[in-house]
Amino acid sequence: METFASLRVDGQSVYGMLHLPDTPPPTHGHPSVLILHGFTGNRAGDHRLLPLLSRYLQRLGVASLRIDFRGSGDSEGDFSEMTVTREMQDAAAAMEYLRQYPGIDPVRTMLLGFSMGGMVAALSAPELQPHRLALWAPALPDLWLPLLKGGFVPPVVSDHGGWPIGREFLLEMPRLKPLEAARRWGGTARIFHGDQDATVPPEVGVRYAQALGCDAVAIPGAGHTFDSLEVTEMLYRETARFLVGE
């Protein structure tokens, strides 16, 4: 079963897609995972990476909710208003929505973030307390430093390939400490990172794994968006193995 989800955050609508297993829920409800997309992305992900993950997990009895952050995809808001803090607010509202949904186990709600969504997930983990945390190629704030012009924050909205980048997004970046948040959380986590990632180097995944005290799974031959059928199959298999439990 797949159904549209709609929730409100600060007067704006966040839209998503909820995937529920076809089997009756166990006594305490289905385990589930909230899936967070990356920078300039949406709930579909690159080459349908995220909906296909949801359907893969669905067949294994795991529900999932994929959202568009405000200003992205179908959700309300403008991208120029986007900040990591706003995306953390969206994630918190979506996690509450998921935990309260009929047939969902509110204890076994998990969190998965890709790229900047991985950073959002790591920053959110101490507050949201997911049952498990999976990060795909998680980014660090340093990735966006080249957007600063000569080391200064532009006085107006920046044009980043047709995406309007607001000042608040850039001003906030130096204050974000995702690795500190990861160390503070201390729950069950795993990192999945392509060993050919040219956007977020694999070493960043290792730093997250060290902060979380967890394993980092290297996906051989994978770039940042895990863009081959063989790579995607391995990514799904290893992610599901972690989320379903070993």
One Martini backbone bead per residue (centre of mass of N, CA, C, O) as a GRO file, in nm:
protein
  246
    1MET     BB    1   0.095   0.037   0.023
    2GLU     BB    2   0.026   0.369  -0.111
    3THR     BB    3   0.045   0.703   0.040
    4PHE     BB    4  -0.025   1.013   0.092
    5ALA     BB    5   0.141   1.279   0.266
    6SER     BB    6   0.039   1.534   0.517
    7LEU     BB    7   0.200   1.822   0.667
    8ARG     BB    8   0.262   2.072   0.920
    9VAL     BB    9   0.498   2.359   0.902
   10ASP     BB   10   0.467   2.668   0.975
   11GLY     BB   11   0.210   2.676   0.760
   12GLN     BB   12   0.333   2.439   0.589
   13SER     BB   13   0.350   2.196   0.344
   14VAL     BB   14   0.430   1.850   0.375
   15TYR     BB   15   0.523   1.608   0.142
   16GLY     BB   16   0.449   1.251   0.085
   17MET     BB   17   0.536   0.893   0.108
   18LEU     BB   18   0.360   0.603   0.207
   19HIS     BB   19   0.480   0.279   0.306
   20LEU     BB   20   0.301  -0.034   0.325
   21PRO     BB   21   0.264  -0.331   0.409
   22ASP     BB   22   0.058  -0.607   0.315
   23THR     BB   23   0.086  -0.705   0.585
   24PRO     BB   24   0.001  -0.755   0.882
   25PRO     BB   25   0.054  -0.624   1.170
   26PRO     BB   26   0.201  -0.656   1.433
   27THR     BB   27   0.132  -0.608   1.752
   28HIS     BB   28   0.323  -0.326   1.747
   29GLY     BB   29   0.389  -0.307   1.456
   30HIS     BB   30   0.560  -0.165   1.216
   31PRO     BB   31   0.840  -0.105   1.099
   32SER     BB   32   1.031   0.206   1.034
   33VAL     BB   33   1.124   0.475   0.788
   34LEU     BB   34   1.284   0.779   0.754
   35ILE     BB   35   1.335   0.967   0.447
   36LEU     BB   36   1.618   1.174   0.344
   37HIS     BB   37   1.709   1.402   0.133
   38GLY     BB   38   1.899   1.602  -0.060
   39PHE     BB   39   2.045   1.847  -0.214
   40THR     BB   40   1.811   1.942  -0.451
   41GLY     BB   41   1.609   1.733  -0.389
   42ASN     BB   42   1.389   1.445  -0.343
   43ARG     BB   43   1.180   1.170  -0.279
   44ALA     BB   44   1.308   1.015  -0.534
   45GLY     BB   45   1.572   1.077  -0.630
   46ASP     BB   46   1.806   0.928  -0.789
   47HIS     BB   47   1.700   0.707  -1.004
   48ARG     BB   48   1.474   0.618  -0.793
   49LEU     BB   49   1.613   0.538  -0.516
   50LEU     BB   50   1.382   0.575  -0.293
   51PRO     BB   51   1.125   0.422  -0.391
   52LEU     BB   52   1.277   0.151  -0.430
   53LEU     BB   53   1.349   0.120  -0.137
   54SER     BB   54   1.064   0.118  -0.020
   55ARG     BB   55   0.976  -0.141  -0.180
   56TYR     BB   56   1.190  -0.324  -0.065
   57LEU     BB   57   1.104  -0.294   0.235
   58GLN     BB   58   0.806  -0.370   0.207
   59ARG     BB   59   0.870  -0.678   0.142
   60LEU     BB   60   1.006  -0.692   0.453
   61GLY     BB   61   0.802  -0.522   0.656
   62VAL     BB   62   0.882  -0.212   0.592
   63ALA     BB   63   0.815   0.098   0.654
   64SER     BB   64   0.774   0.428   0.483
   65LEU     BB   65   0.890   0.780   0.471
   66ARG     BB   66   0.879   1.024   0.211
   67ILE     BB   67   1.012   1.351   0.188
   68ASP     BB   68   0.964   1.691   0.121
   69PHE     BB   69   1.112   1.951   0.169
   70ARG     BB   70   1.092   2.261   0.211
   71GLY     BB   71   1.134   2.378  -0.126
   72SER     BB   72   1.084   2.082  -0.224
   73GLY     BB   73   0.934   1.958  -0.461
   74ASP     BB   74   0.591   1.961  -0.348
   75SER     BB   75   0.644   2.144  -0.134
   76GLU     BB   76   0.624   2.407   0.041
   77GLY     BB   77   0.797   2.672  -0.040
   78ASP     BB   78   1.118   2.815  -0.067
   79PHE     BB   79   1.448   2.755  -0.130
   80SER     BB   80   1.554   3.030  -0.004
   81GLU     BB   81   1.452   2.923   0.297
   82MET     BB   82   1.657   2.713   0.325
   83THR     BB   83   1.756   2.506   0.602
   84VAL     BB   84   1.867   2.284   0.824
   85THR     BB   85   1.671   2.356   1.050
   86ARG     BB   86   1.414   2.322   0.879
   87GLU     BB   87   1.469   2.022   0.812
   88MET     BB   88   1.455   1.931   1.108
   89GLN     BB   89   1.160   2.010   1.145
   90ASP     BB   90   1.047   1.823   0.930
   91ALA     BB   91   1.156   1.559   1.053
   92ALA     BB   92   1.005   1.579   1.323
   93ALA     BB   93   0.717   1.582   1.204
   94ALA     BB   94   0.745   1.313   1.046
   95MET     BB   95   0.807   1.130   1.288
   96GLU     BB   96   0.541   1.182   1.434
   97TYR     BB   97   0.357   1.084   1.211
   98LEU     BB   98   0.468   0.794   1.200
   99ARG     BB   99   0.426   0.713   1.505
  100GLN     BB  100   0.096   0.771   1.476
  101TYR     BB  101   0.047   0.561   1.278
  102PRO     BB  102  -0.135   0.313   1.187
  103GLY     BB  103   0.062   0.016   1.234
  104ILE     BB  104   0.296   0.157   1.392
  105ASP     BB  105   0.594   0.134   1.553
  106PRO     BB  106   0.708   0.378   1.776
  107VAL     BB  107   0.990   0.239   1.844
  108ARG     BB  108   1.060   0.126   1.532
  109THR     BB  109   1.188   0.405   1.437
  110MET     BB  110   1.368   0.522   1.165
  111LEU     BB  111   1.674   0.664   1.002
  112LEU     BB  112   1.733   0.813   0.669
  113GLY     BB  113   2.020   0.965   0.504
  114PHE     BB  114   2.113   1.172   0.221
  115SER     BB  115   2.372   1.351   0.249
  116MET     BB  116   2.230   1.614   0.373
  117GLY     BB  117   2.025   1.421   0.503
  118GLY     BB  118   2.245   1.294   0.683
  119MET     BB  119   2.306   1.547   0.845
  120VAL     BB  120   2.022   1.589   0.949
  121ALA     BB  121   2.003   1.314   1.093
  122ALA     BB  122   2.241   1.353   1.289
  123LEU     BB  123   2.132   1.616   1.423
  124SER     BB  124   1.844   1.471   1.506
  125ALA     BB  125   1.896   1.215   1.684
  126PRO     BB  126   1.891   1.322   1.983
  127GLU     BB  127   1.581   1.397   1.957
  128LEU     BB  128   1.443   1.145   1.796
  129GLN     BB  129   1.540   0.860   1.863
  130PRO     BB  130   1.615   0.630   1.685
  131HIS     BB  131   1.644   0.296   1.650
  132ARG     BB  132   1.788   0.366   1.370
  133LEU     BB  133   2.088   0.468   1.174
  134ALA     BB  134   2.113   0.574   0.829
  135LEU     BB  135   2.396   0.664   0.616
  136TRP     BB  136   2.425   0.825   0.299
  137ALA     BB  137   2.672   1.003   0.217
  138PRO     BB  138   2.749   1.206   0.436
  139ALA     BB  139   2.766   1.535   0.506
  140LEU     BB  140   2.937   1.846   0.539
  141PRO     BB  141   2.962   2.185   0.568
  142ASP     BB  142   3.220   2.219   0.381
  143LEU     BB  143   3.077   2.175   0.101
  144TRP     BB  144   2.959   2.498   0.105
  145LEU     BB  145   3.203   2.701   0.102
  146PRO     BB  146   3.225   2.773  -0.214
  147LEU     BB  147   2.966   2.970  -0.198
  148LEU     BB  148   3.160   3.164  -0.097
  149LYS     BB  149   3.259   3.491  -0.169
  150GLY     BB  150   3.564   3.529  -0.065
  151GLY     BB  151   3.440   3.442   0.234
  152PHE     BB  152   3.155   3.563   0.175
  153VAL     BB  153   2.835   3.651   0.222
  154PRO     BB  154   2.594   3.708   0.034
  155PRO     BB  155   2.351   3.969   0.031
  156VAL     BB  156   2.200   3.766  -0.150
  157VAL     BB  157   2.071   3.563  -0.353
  158SER     BB  158   2.189   3.271  -0.491
  159ASP     BB  159   2.294   3.123  -0.798
  160HIS     BB  160   2.256   2.756  -0.818
  161GLY     BB  161   2.168   2.635  -1.097
  162GLY     BB  162   1.863   2.765  -1.025
  163TRP     BB  163   1.918   2.786  -0.720
  164PRO     BB  164   1.810   2.953  -0.434
  165ILE     BB  165   2.043   3.086  -0.208
  166GLY     BB  166   2.040   3.166   0.111
  167ARG     BB  167   2.192   3.328   0.366
  168GLU     BB  168   2.109   3.143   0.608
  169PHE     BB  169   2.238   2.887   0.507
  170LEU     BB  170   2.538   2.998   0.513
  171LEU     BB  171   2.545   3.110   0.807
  172GLU     BB  172   2.488   2.826   0.947
  173MET     BB  173   2.714   2.621   0.874
  174PRO     BB  174   2.944   2.686   1.094
  175ARG     BB  175   2.737   2.590   1.340
  176LEU     BB  176   2.749   2.302   1.250
  177LYS     BB  177   2.761   1.965   1.444
  178PRO     BB  178   2.729   1.651   1.346
  179LEU     BB  179   2.952   1.491   1.500
  180GLU     BB  180   2.863   1.575   1.783
  181ALA     BB  181   2.580   1.460   1.763
  182ALA     BB  182   2.667   1.169   1.712
  183ARG     BB  183   2.820   1.132   1.980
  184ARG     BB  184   2.573   1.202   2.166
  185TRP     BB  185   2.383   0.975   2.091
  186GLY     BB  186   2.479   0.647   2.068
  187GLY     BB  187   2.349   0.461   1.871
  188THR     BB  188   2.235   0.269   1.613
  189ALA     BB  189   2.463   0.244   1.332
  190ARG     BB  190   2.522   0.322   0.969
  191ILE     BB  191   2.747   0.338   0.695
  192PHE     BB  192   2.711   0.446   0.342
  193HIS     BB  193   2.981   0.436   0.092
  194GLY     BB  194   3.131   0.532  -0.182
  195ASP     BB  195   3.458   0.473  -0.316
  196GLN     BB  196   3.383   0.703  -0.570
  197ASP     BB  197   3.329   0.965  -0.418
  198ALA     BB  198   3.347   1.313  -0.537
  199THR     BB  199   3.165   1.484  -0.335
  200VAL     BB  200   3.187   1.277  -0.083
  201PRO     BB  201   3.425   1.161   0.073
  202PRO     BB  202   3.484   0.863   0.234
  203GLU     BB  203   3.618   0.996   0.488
  204VAL     BB  204   3.354   1.111   0.598
  205GLY     BB  205   3.223   0.842   0.671
  206VAL     BB  206   3.442   0.766   0.876
  207ARG     BB  207   3.389   1.002   1.071
  208TYR     BB  208   3.104   0.920   1.138
  209ALA     BB  209   3.168   0.635   1.244
  210GLN     BB  210   3.347   0.732   1.477
  211ALA     BB  211   3.128   0.905   1.618
  212LEU     BB  212   2.917   0.650   1.634
  213GLY     BB  213   3.052   0.366   1.667
  214CYS     BB  214   3.064   0.237   1.366
  215ASP     BB  215   3.007   0.113   1.065
  216ALA     BB  216   3.155   0.117   0.732
  217VAL     BB  217   3.014   0.078   0.414
  218ALA     BB  218   3.159  -0.015   0.124
  219ILE     BB  219   3.079   0.073  -0.214
  220PRO     BB  220   3.178  -0.061  -0.490
  221GLY     BB  221   3.195   0.180  -0.751
  222ALA     BB  222   3.062   0.419  -0.600
  223GLY     BB  223   2.907   0.702  -0.611
  224HIS     BB  224   2.710   0.937  -0.475
  225THR     BB  225   2.434   0.801  -0.635
  226PHE     BB  226   2.452   0.502  -0.698
  227ASP     BB  227   2.501   0.462  -1.046
  228SER     BB  228   2.406   0.138  -1.045
  229LEU     BB  229   2.268  -0.166  -1.036
  230GLU     BB  230   2.476  -0.314  -0.861
  231VAL     BB  231   2.504  -0.097  -0.642
  232THR     BB  232   2.206  -0.078  -0.559
  233GLU     BB  233   2.172  -0.368  -0.467
  234MET     BB  234   2.380  -0.352  -0.237
  235LEU     BB  235   2.262  -0.116  -0.083
  236TYR     BB  236   1.989  -0.243  -0.017
  237ARG     BB  237   2.085  -0.501   0.119
  238GLU     BB  238   2.257  -0.365   0.348
  239THR     BB  239   2.038  -0.182   0.460
  240ALA     BB  240   1.826  -0.399   0.528
  241ARG     BB  241   2.003  -0.565   0.718
  242PHE     BB  242   2.014  -0.338   0.927
  243LEU     BB  243   1.709  -0.256   0.969
  244VAL     BB  244   1.594  -0.546   1.029
  245GLY     BB  245   1.828  -0.718   1.126
  246GLU     BB  246   2.088  -0.960   1.251
   0.00000   0.00000   0.00000
